[in-house]
GROMACS .gro file of N, CA, C and O in nm:
model
  368
    1MET      N    1   9.658  13.766  11.191
    1MET     CA    2   9.761  13.679  11.139
    1MET      C    3   9.794  13.723  10.997
    1MET      O    4   9.710  13.719  10.909
    2ASP      N    5   9.916  13.765  10.976
    2ASP     CA    6   9.960  13.808  10.843
    2ASP      C    7  10.015  13.691  10.765
    2ASP      O    8  10.091  13.610  10.818
    3ILE      N    9   9.975  13.683  10.642
    3ILE     CA   10  10.026  13.579  10.553
    3ILE      C   11  10.126  13.645  10.460
    3ILE      O   12  10.095  13.746  10.397
    4ALA      N   13  10.244  13.587  10.454
    4ALA     CA   14  10.349  13.644  10.370
    4ALA      C   15  10.311  13.629  10.223
    4ALA      O   16  10.252  13.529  10.183
    5PRO      N   17  10.342  13.729  10.141
    5PRO     CA   18  10.312  13.717   9.998
    5PRO      C   19  10.399  13.608   9.937
    5PRO      O   20  10.509  13.580   9.986
    6PRO      N   21  10.351  13.542   9.832
    6PRO     CA   22  10.431  13.436   9.772
    6PRO      C   23  10.561  13.492   9.716
    6PRO      O   24  10.566  13.604   9.666
    7ARG      N   25  10.664  13.412   9.729
    7ARG     CA   26  10.794  13.452   9.675
    7ARG      C   27  10.791  13.442   9.524
    7ARG      O   28  10.721  13.359   9.468
    8PRO      N   29  10.869  13.527   9.458
    8PRO     CA   30  10.874  13.515   9.312
    8PRO      C   31  10.934  13.381   9.273
    8PRO      O   32  11.024  13.330   9.339
    9LEU      N   33  10.880  13.324   9.167
    9LEU     CA   34  10.925  13.193   9.122
    9LEU      C   35  11.068  13.200   9.073
    9LEU      O   36  11.104  13.286   8.994
   10ARG      N   37  11.149  13.110   9.123
   10ARG     CA   38  11.288  13.102   9.079
   10ARG      C   39  11.297  13.004   8.965
   10ARG      O   40  11.221  12.910   8.954
   11HIS      N   41  11.393  13.026   8.880
   11HIS     CA   42  11.410  12.940   8.764
   11HIS      C   43  11.515  12.834   8.793
   11HIS      O   44  11.598  12.849   8.880
   12GLY      N   45  11.511  12.727   8.718
   12GLY     CA   46  11.614  12.626   8.726
   12GLY      C   47  11.580  12.515   8.821
   12GLY      O   48  11.464  12.478   8.839
   13ILE      N   49  11.683  12.462   8.885
   13ILE     CA   50  11.669  12.344   8.968
   13ILE      C   51  11.579  12.369   9.088
   13ILE      O   52  11.497  12.284   9.122
   14ALA      N   53  11.590  12.484   9.153
   14ALA     CA   54  11.509  12.512   9.272
   14ALA      C   55  11.360  12.512   9.237
   14ALA      O   56  11.278  12.458   9.313
   15ALA      N   57  11.323  12.568   9.125
   15ALA     CA   58  11.183  12.572   9.084
   15ALA      C   59  11.133  12.432   9.051
   15ALA      O   60  11.022  12.394   9.089
   16ARG      N   61  11.215  12.353   8.983
   16ARG     CA   62  11.175  12.216   8.950
   16ARG      C   63  11.161  12.132   9.076
   16ARG      O   64  11.071  12.049   9.087
   17ASP      N   65  11.251  12.152   9.172
   17ASP     CA   66  11.242  12.078   9.298
   17ASP      C   67  11.113  12.112   9.372
   17ASP      O   68  11.046  12.023   9.424
   18ALA      N   69  11.079  12.239   9.378
   18ALA     CA   70  10.957  12.280   9.447
   18ALA      C   71  10.835  12.225   9.376
   18ALA      O   72  10.741  12.178   9.441
   19ASP      N   73  10.833  12.228   9.243
   19ASP     CA   74  10.720  12.173   9.168
   19ASP      C   75  10.711  12.022   9.188
   19ASP      O   76  10.602  11.966   9.203
   20GLY      N   77  10.825  11.955   9.190
   20GLY     CA   78  10.826  11.810   9.213
   20GLY      C   79  10.774  11.775   9.351
   20GLY      O   80  10.703  11.675   9.368
   21MET      N   81  10.809  11.856   9.450
   21MET     CA   82  10.759  11.831   9.586
   21MET      C   83  10.608  11.850   9.592
   21MET      O   84  10.539  11.776   9.662
   22ALA      N   85  10.556  11.948   9.519
   22ALA     CA   86  10.411  11.972   9.518
   22ALA      C   87  10.338  11.852   9.460
   22ALA      O   88  10.239  11.804   9.516
   23VAL      N   89  10.388  11.801   9.349
   23VAL     CA   90  10.326  11.685   9.285
   23VAL      C   91  10.341  11.562   9.374
   23VAL      O   92  10.247  11.484   9.391
   24ALA      N   93  10.459  11.543   9.433
   24ALA     CA   94  10.482  11.427   9.519
   24ALA      C   95  10.390  11.429   9.640
   24ALA      O   96  10.340  11.324   9.683
   25SER      N   97  10.364  11.546   9.696
   25SER     CA   98  10.275  11.553   9.813
   25SER      C   99  10.134  11.508   9.775
   25SER      O  100  10.069  11.437   9.851
   26PHE      N  101  10.090  11.549   9.657
   26PHE     CA  102   9.958  11.507   9.609
   26PHE      C  103   9.955  11.356   9.584
   26PHE      O  104   9.864  11.286   9.627
   27VAL      N  105  10.058  11.306   9.516
   27VAL     CA  106  10.063  11.164   9.481
   27VAL      C  107  10.073  11.076   9.606
   27VAL      O  108  10.014  10.969   9.611
   28LEU      N  109  10.145  11.120   9.708
   28LEU     CA  110  10.156  11.041   9.830
   28LEU      C  111  10.034  11.056   9.920
   28LEU      O  112   9.998  10.962   9.991
   29GLY      N  113   9.972  11.172   9.917
   29GLY     CA  114   9.855  11.192  10.002
   29GLY      C  115   9.733  11.114   9.957
   29GLY      O  116   9.652  11.070  10.038
   30LEU      N  117   9.720  11.092   9.827
   30LEU     CA  118   9.603  11.022   9.774
   30LEU      C  119   9.595  10.876   9.819
   30LEU      O  120   9.494  10.836   9.878
   31PRO      N  121   9.697  10.793   9.797
   31PRO     CA  122   9.686  10.655   9.845
   31PRO      C  123   9.692  10.646   9.998
   31PRO      O  124   9.649  10.545  10.056
   32GLY      N  125   9.743  10.752  10.061
   32GLY     CA  126   9.749  10.752  10.206
   32GLY      C  127   9.613  10.748  10.273
   32GLY      O  128   9.603  10.716  10.390
   33LEU      N  129   9.508  10.778  10.198
   33LEU     CA  130   9.373  10.768  10.255
   33LEU      C  131   9.336  10.622  10.282
   33LEU      O  132   9.252  10.594  10.366
   34LEU      N  133   9.400  10.529  10.210
   34LEU     CA  134   9.365  10.387  10.223
   34LEU      C  135   9.475  10.303  10.286
   34LEU      O  136   9.446  10.206  10.355
   35VAL      N  137   9.601  10.333  10.256
   35VAL     CA  138   9.711  10.250  10.307
   35VAL      C  139   9.823  10.337  10.363
   35VAL      O  140   9.846  10.447  10.314
   36LEU      N  141   9.889  10.287  10.463
   36LEU     CA  142  10.007  10.351  10.521
   36LEU      C  143   9.988  10.498  10.554
   36LEU      O  144  10.082  10.578  10.541
   37ASN      N  145   9.870  10.534  10.600
   37ASN     CA  146   9.843  10.675  10.627
   37ASN      C  147   9.928  10.731  10.741
   37ASN      O  148   9.953  10.850  10.745
   38VAL      N  149   9.979  10.646  10.828
   38VAL     CA  150  10.065  10.693  10.936
   38VAL      C  151  10.198  10.746  10.882
   38VAL      O  152  10.260  10.833  10.942
   39PHE      N  153  10.241  10.697  10.766
   39PHE     CA  154  10.365  10.745  10.703
   39PHE      C  155  10.338  10.845  10.590
   39PHE      O  156  10.406  10.946  10.579
   40LEU      N  157  10.242  10.813  10.506
   40LEU     CA  158  10.217  10.895  10.388
   40LEU      C  159  10.154  11.030  10.422
   40LEU      O  160  10.182  11.130  10.355
   41GLY      N  161  10.071  11.035  10.524
   41GLY     CA  162  10.008  11.161  10.564
   41GLY      C  163  10.110  11.267  10.604
   41GLY      O  164  10.113  11.377  10.547
   42PRO      N  165  10.195  11.236  10.704
   42PRO     CA  166  10.295  11.336  10.743
   42PRO      C  167  10.393  11.370  10.631
   42PRO      O  168  10.433  11.485  10.616
   43LEU      N  169  10.429  11.271  10.550
   43LEU     CA  170  10.520  11.296  10.439
   43LEU      C  171  10.457  11.392  10.338
   43LEU      O  172  10.523  11.485  10.289
   44ALA      N  173  10.329  11.373  10.308
   44ALA     CA  174  10.259  11.463  10.216
   44ALA      C  175  10.253  11.605  10.273
   44ALA      O  176  10.271  11.702  10.200
   45ILE      N  177  10.230  11.617  10.402
   45ILE     CA  178  10.223  11.749  10.466
   45ILE      C  179  10.358  11.820  10.460
   45ILE      O  180  10.366  11.938  10.426
   46VAL      N  181  10.465  11.747  10.489
   46VAL     CA  182  10.599  11.807  10.487
   46VAL      C  183  10.636  11.851  10.345
   46VAL      O  184  10.684  11.963  10.324
   47LEU      N  185  10.613  11.764  10.247
   47LEU     CA  186  10.648  11.800  10.109
   47LEU      C  187  10.566  11.919  10.059
   47LEU      O  188  10.619  12.007   9.991
   48ALA      N  189  10.438  11.922  10.092
   48ALA     CA  190  10.353  12.033  10.049
   48ALA      C  191  10.398  12.164  10.114
   48ALA      O  192  10.404  12.268  10.048
   49THR      N  193  10.432  12.158  10.241
   49THR     CA  194  10.477  12.277  10.312
   49THR      C  195  10.608  12.330  10.253
   49THR      O  196  10.624  12.451  10.232
   50LEU      N  197  10.701  12.239  10.224
   50LEU     CA  198  10.827  12.280  10.163
   50LEU      C  199  10.806  12.339  10.024
   50LEU      O  200  10.867  12.440   9.988
   51ALA      N  201  10.718  12.276   9.946
   51ALA     CA  202  10.690  12.327   9.812
   51ALA      C  203  10.630  12.466   9.817
   51ALA      O  204  10.669  12.555   9.740
   52LEU      N  205  10.537  12.489   9.909
   52LEU     CA  206  10.476  12.621   9.922
   52LEU      C  207  10.578  12.724   9.971
   52LEU      O  208  10.579  12.838   9.924
   53ALA      N  209  10.664  12.684  10.063
   53ALA     CA  210  10.765  12.776  10.115
   53ALA      C  211  10.867  12.814  10.007
   53ALA      O  212  10.921  12.924  10.009
   54ARG      N  213  10.890  12.723   9.914
   54ARG     CA  214  10.988  12.750   9.808
   54ARG      C  215  10.925  12.815   9.685
   54ARG      O  216  10.992  12.835   9.585
   55GLY      N  217  10.799  12.846   9.691
   55GLY     CA  218  10.733  12.920   9.584
   55GLY      C  219  10.704  12.837   9.461
   55GLY      O  220  10.734  12.879   9.350
   56THR      N  221  10.643  12.722   9.478
   56THR     CA  222  10.611  12.636   9.365
   56THR      C  223  10.512  12.702   9.270
   56THR      O  224  10.425  12.779   9.313
   57ALA      N  225  10.525  12.669   9.144
   57ALA     CA  226  10.427  12.715   9.045
   57ALA      C  227  10.302  12.628   9.050
   57ALA      O  228  10.198  12.665   8.998
   58ARG      N  229  10.312  12.513   9.114
   58ARG     CA  230  10.199  12.420   9.125
   58ARG      C  231  10.137  12.431   9.264
   58ARG      O  232  10.123  12.334   9.338
   59ARG      N  233  10.098  12.551   9.298
   59ARG     CA  234  10.042  12.580   9.430
   59ARG      C  235   9.916  12.498   9.459
   59ARG      O  236   9.896  12.450   9.569
   60GLY      N  237   9.831  12.480   9.358
   60GLY     CA  238   9.709  12.403   9.377
   60GLY      C  239   9.737  12.258   9.415
   60GLY      O  240   9.673  12.202   9.504
   61ARG      N  241   9.836  12.198   9.349
   61ARG     CA  242   9.872  12.060   9.383
   61ARG      C  243   9.931  12.052   9.523
   61ARG      O  244   9.908  11.956   9.595
   62ALA      N  245  10.010  12.151   9.559
   62ALA     CA  246  10.068  12.152   9.694
   62ALA      C  247   9.958  12.165   9.799
   62ALA      O  248   9.961  12.097   9.901
   63LEU      N  249   9.860  12.250   9.773
   63LEU     CA  250   9.749  12.266   9.868
   63LEU      C  251   9.665  12.139   9.876
   63LEU      O  252   9.619  12.100   9.984
   64LEU      N  253   9.644  12.073   9.761
   64LEU     CA  254   9.574  11.945   9.763
   64LEU      C  255   9.652  11.840   9.841
   64LEU      O  256   9.595  11.761   9.917
   65GLY      N  257   9.783  11.838   9.821
   65GLY     CA  258   9.868  11.745   9.896
   65GLY      C  259   9.861  11.771  10.045
   65GLY      O  260   9.856  11.679  10.126
   66LEU      N  261   9.859  11.899  10.082
   66LEU     CA  262   9.847  11.936  10.223
   66LEU      C  263   9.713  11.890  10.280
   66LEU      O  264   9.706  11.832  10.388
   67ALA      N  265   9.606  11.912  10.205
   67ALA     CA  266   9.473  11.870  10.250
   67ALA      C  267   9.462  11.718  10.258
   67ALA      O  268   9.405  11.664  10.354
   68LEU      N  269   9.518  11.649  10.159
   68LEU     CA  270   9.513  11.503  10.161
   68LEU      C  271   9.596  11.446  10.275
   68LEU      O  272   9.556  11.348  10.339
   69GLY      N  273   9.711  11.507  10.303
   69GLY     CA  274   9.793  11.462  10.416
   69GLY      C  275   9.718  11.479  10.548
   69GLY      O  276   9.721  11.391  10.634
   70ALA      N  277   9.649  11.591  10.563
   70ALA     CA  278   9.569  11.612  10.684
   70ALA      C  279   9.453  11.513  10.690
   70ALA      O  280   9.421  11.459  10.797
   71ALA      N  281   9.391  11.485  10.575
   71ALA     CA  282   9.281  11.387  10.571
   71ALA      C  283   9.333  11.248  10.605
   71ALA      O  284   9.264  11.170  10.672
   72ASP      N  285   9.455  11.215  10.561
   72ASP     CA  286   9.515  11.085  10.596
   72ASP      C  287   9.523  11.070  10.747
   72ASP      O  288   9.488  10.965  10.802
   73LEU      N  289   9.571  11.173  10.813
   73LEU     CA  290   9.584  11.167  10.958
   73LEU      C  291   9.448  11.166  11.028
   73LEU      O  292   9.432  11.101  11.131
   74LEU      N  293   9.351  11.234  10.969
   74LEU     CA  294   9.216  11.231  11.025
   74LEU      C  295   9.155  11.092  11.014
   74LEU      O  296   9.094  11.042  11.110
   75VAL      N  297   9.173  11.028  10.899
   75VAL     CA  298   9.124  10.890  10.881
   75VAL      C  299   9.192  10.798  10.982
   75VAL      O  300   9.127  10.715  11.046
   76LEU      N  301   9.323  10.814  10.998
   76LEU     CA  302   9.397  10.733  11.095
   76LEU      C  303   9.342  10.754  11.236
   76LEU      O  304   9.323  10.658  11.310
   77LEU      N  305   9.316  10.878  11.272
   77LEU     CA  306   9.263  10.909  11.405
   77LEU      C  307   9.127  10.843  11.427
   77LEU      O  308   9.103  10.781  11.530
   78VAL      N  309   9.038  10.857  11.330
   78VAL     CA  310   8.903  10.800  11.343
   78VAL      C  311   8.909  10.648  11.356
   78VAL      O  312   8.845  10.589  11.445
   79VAL      N  313   8.988  10.585  11.272
   79VAL     CA  314   8.998  10.438  11.275
   79VAL      C  315   9.065  10.392  11.404
   79VAL      O  316   9.023  10.293  11.464
   80THR      N  317   9.166  10.465  11.448
   80THR     CA  318   9.235  10.429  11.572
   80THR      C  319   9.141  10.441  11.692
   80THR      O  320   9.142  10.356  11.781
   81LEU      N  321   9.059  10.543  11.694
   81LEU     CA  322   8.964  10.560  11.804
   81LEU      C  323   8.857  10.452  11.803
   81LEU      O  324   8.805  10.415  11.909
   82GLN      N  325   8.826  10.399  11.685
   82GLN     CA  326   8.722  10.296  11.677
   82GLN      C  327   8.772  10.159  11.722
   82GLN      O  328   8.701  10.088  11.791
   83ASP      N  329   8.893  10.121  11.679
   83ASP     CA  330   8.938   9.986  11.714
   83ASP      C  331   9.063   9.984  11.802
   83ASP      O  332   9.119   9.878  11.828
   84HIS      N  333   9.107  10.101  11.849
   84HIS     CA  334   9.218  10.113  11.944
   84HIS      C  335   9.348  10.049  11.895
   84HIS      O  336   9.421   9.989  11.973
   85THR      N  337   9.377  10.059  11.768
   85THR     CA  338   9.502  10.009  11.712
   85THR      C  339   9.541  10.095  11.592
   85THR      O  340   9.457  10.159  11.530
   86LEU      N  341   9.670  10.098  11.560
   86LEU     CA  342   9.717  10.175  11.445
   86LEU      C  343   9.702  10.099  11.314
   86LEU      O  344   9.724  10.152  11.208
   87SER      N  345   9.673   9.971  11.320
   87SER     CA  346   9.654   9.895  11.197
   87SER      C  347   9.505   9.878  11.172
   87SER      O  348   9.426   9.862  11.264
   88TRP      N  349   9.466   9.880  11.046
   88TRP     CA  350   9.326   9.864  11.013
   88TRP      C  351   9.314   9.802  10.876
   88TRP      O  352   9.406   9.803  10.797
   89SER      N  353   9.197   9.746  10.851
   89SER     CA  354   9.173   9.685  10.720
   89SER      C  355   9.032   9.722  10.677
   89SER      O  356   8.947   9.754  10.758
   90MET      N  357   9.012   9.717  10.546
   90MET     CA  358   8.880   9.747  10.491
   90MET      C  359   8.788   9.628  10.517
   90MET      O  360   8.829   9.514  10.496
   91PRO      N  361   8.666   9.651  10.563
   91PRO     CA  362   8.573   9.539  10.581
   91PRO      C  363   8.536   9.479  10.446
   91PRO      O  364   8.525   9.548  10.346
   92GLY      N  365   8.524   9.350  10.444
   92GLY     CA  366   8.494   9.291  10.314
   92GLY      C  367   8.435   9.159  10.318
   92GLY      O  368   8.396   9.082  10.387
   0.00000   0.00000   0.00000
Protein backbone atom coordinates (compact mmCIF):
# COMPACT_ATOMS: atom_id res chain seq x y z
CA MET A 1 0.00 0.00 0.00
CA ASP A 2 1.60 3.24 -1.15
CA ILE A 3 1.00 6.38 0.83
CA ALA A 4 1.04 9.56 -1.20
CA PRO A 5 3.57 12.16 -0.07
CA PRO A 6 2.04 15.20 1.63
CA ARG A 7 1.11 18.01 -0.68
CA PRO A 8 3.04 21.24 -0.35
CA LEU A 9 1.31 23.68 1.96
CA ARG A 10 -0.71 26.27 0.12
CA HIS A 11 -0.91 29.80 1.38
CA GLY A 12 -3.97 31.88 2.01
CA ILE A 13 -7.55 30.83 2.52
CA ALA A 14 -7.08 27.16 1.53
CA ALA A 15 -4.33 26.67 4.12
CA ARG A 16 -6.35 28.40 6.84
CA ASP A 17 -9.39 26.28 6.00
CA ALA A 18 -7.38 23.06 6.22
CA ASP A 19 -5.82 24.14 9.53
CA GLY A 20 -9.26 25.10 10.86
CA MET A 21 -10.64 21.71 9.89
CA ALA A 22 -7.78 19.97 11.71
CA VAL A 23 -8.45 21.90 14.90
CA ALA A 24 -12.23 21.44 14.57
CA SER A 25 -11.84 17.67 14.21
CA PHE A 26 -9.85 17.56 17.44
CA VAL A 27 -12.27 19.86 19.27
CA LEU A 28 -15.32 17.85 18.14
CA GLY A 29 -13.74 14.46 18.72
CA LEU A 30 -12.85 15.18 22.35
CA PRO A 31 -16.35 15.80 23.78
CA GLY A 32 -17.65 13.10 21.46
CA LEU A 33 -16.19 10.53 23.83
CA LEU A 34 -18.89 11.48 26.35
CA VAL A 35 -21.81 13.06 24.47
CA LEU A 36 -23.35 12.86 21.01
CA ASN A 37 -20.71 10.44 19.78
CA VAL A 38 -23.03 9.22 17.02
CA PHE A 39 -22.75 12.70 15.42
CA LEU A 40 -19.43 14.06 16.65
CA GLY A 41 -17.39 10.94 15.85
CA PRO A 42 -18.16 10.81 12.12
CA LEU A 43 -17.90 14.60 11.86
CA ALA A 44 -14.44 14.55 13.45
CA ILE A 45 -13.34 11.79 11.06
CA VAL A 46 -14.59 13.67 7.98
CA LEU A 47 -12.99 16.96 9.02
CA ALA A 48 -9.67 15.29 9.86
CA THR A 49 -9.63 13.44 6.55
CA LEU A 50 -10.36 16.62 4.60
CA ALA A 51 -7.69 18.54 6.51
CA LEU A 52 -5.09 15.86 5.81
CA ALA A 53 -6.08 15.68 2.14
CA ARG A 54 -5.71 19.45 1.83
CA GLY A 55 -2.24 19.43 3.36
CA THR A 56 -2.81 21.03 6.74
CA ALA A 57 0.14 22.37 8.68
CA ARG A 58 -1.54 21.01 11.82
CA ARG A 59 -1.15 17.37 10.86
CA GLY A 60 -0.84 16.23 14.48
CA ARG A 61 -4.16 17.79 15.43
CA ALA A 62 -5.81 16.26 12.39
CA LEU A 63 -4.46 12.82 13.31
CA LEU A 64 -5.65 13.28 16.89
CA GLY A 65 -9.06 14.30 15.59
CA LEU A 66 -9.13 11.20 13.40
CA ALA A 67 -8.19 8.97 16.34
CA LEU A 68 -10.72 10.64 18.64
CA GLY A 69 -13.46 10.28 16.02
CA ALA A 70 -12.69 6.58 15.73
CA ALA A 71 -12.64 6.27 19.53
CA ASP A 72 -16.04 8.00 19.67
CA LEU A 73 -17.49 5.35 17.39
CA LEU A 74 -15.78 2.59 19.35
CA VAL A 75 -17.28 3.88 22.61
CA LEU A 76 -20.68 4.04 20.91
CA LEU A 77 -20.31 0.47 19.67
CA VAL A 78 -19.31 -0.89 23.09
CA VAL A 79 -22.13 0.90 24.89
CA THR A 80 -24.66 -0.08 22.24
CA LEU A 81 -23.67 -3.73 22.51
CA GLN A 82 -24.03 -3.59 26.29
CA ASP A 83 -27.48 -2.04 26.56
CA HIS A 84 -28.82 -2.52 22.99
CA THR A 85 -29.67 1.16 22.46
CA LEU A 86 -28.00 4.19 20.87
CA SER A 87 -28.65 6.35 23.92
CA TRP A 88 -26.60 6.00 27.06
CA SER A 89 -25.87 7.81 30.28
CA MET A 90 -23.04 7.82 32.76
CA PRO A 91 -23.77 5.76 35.89
CA GLY A 92 -24.01 7.91 38.92
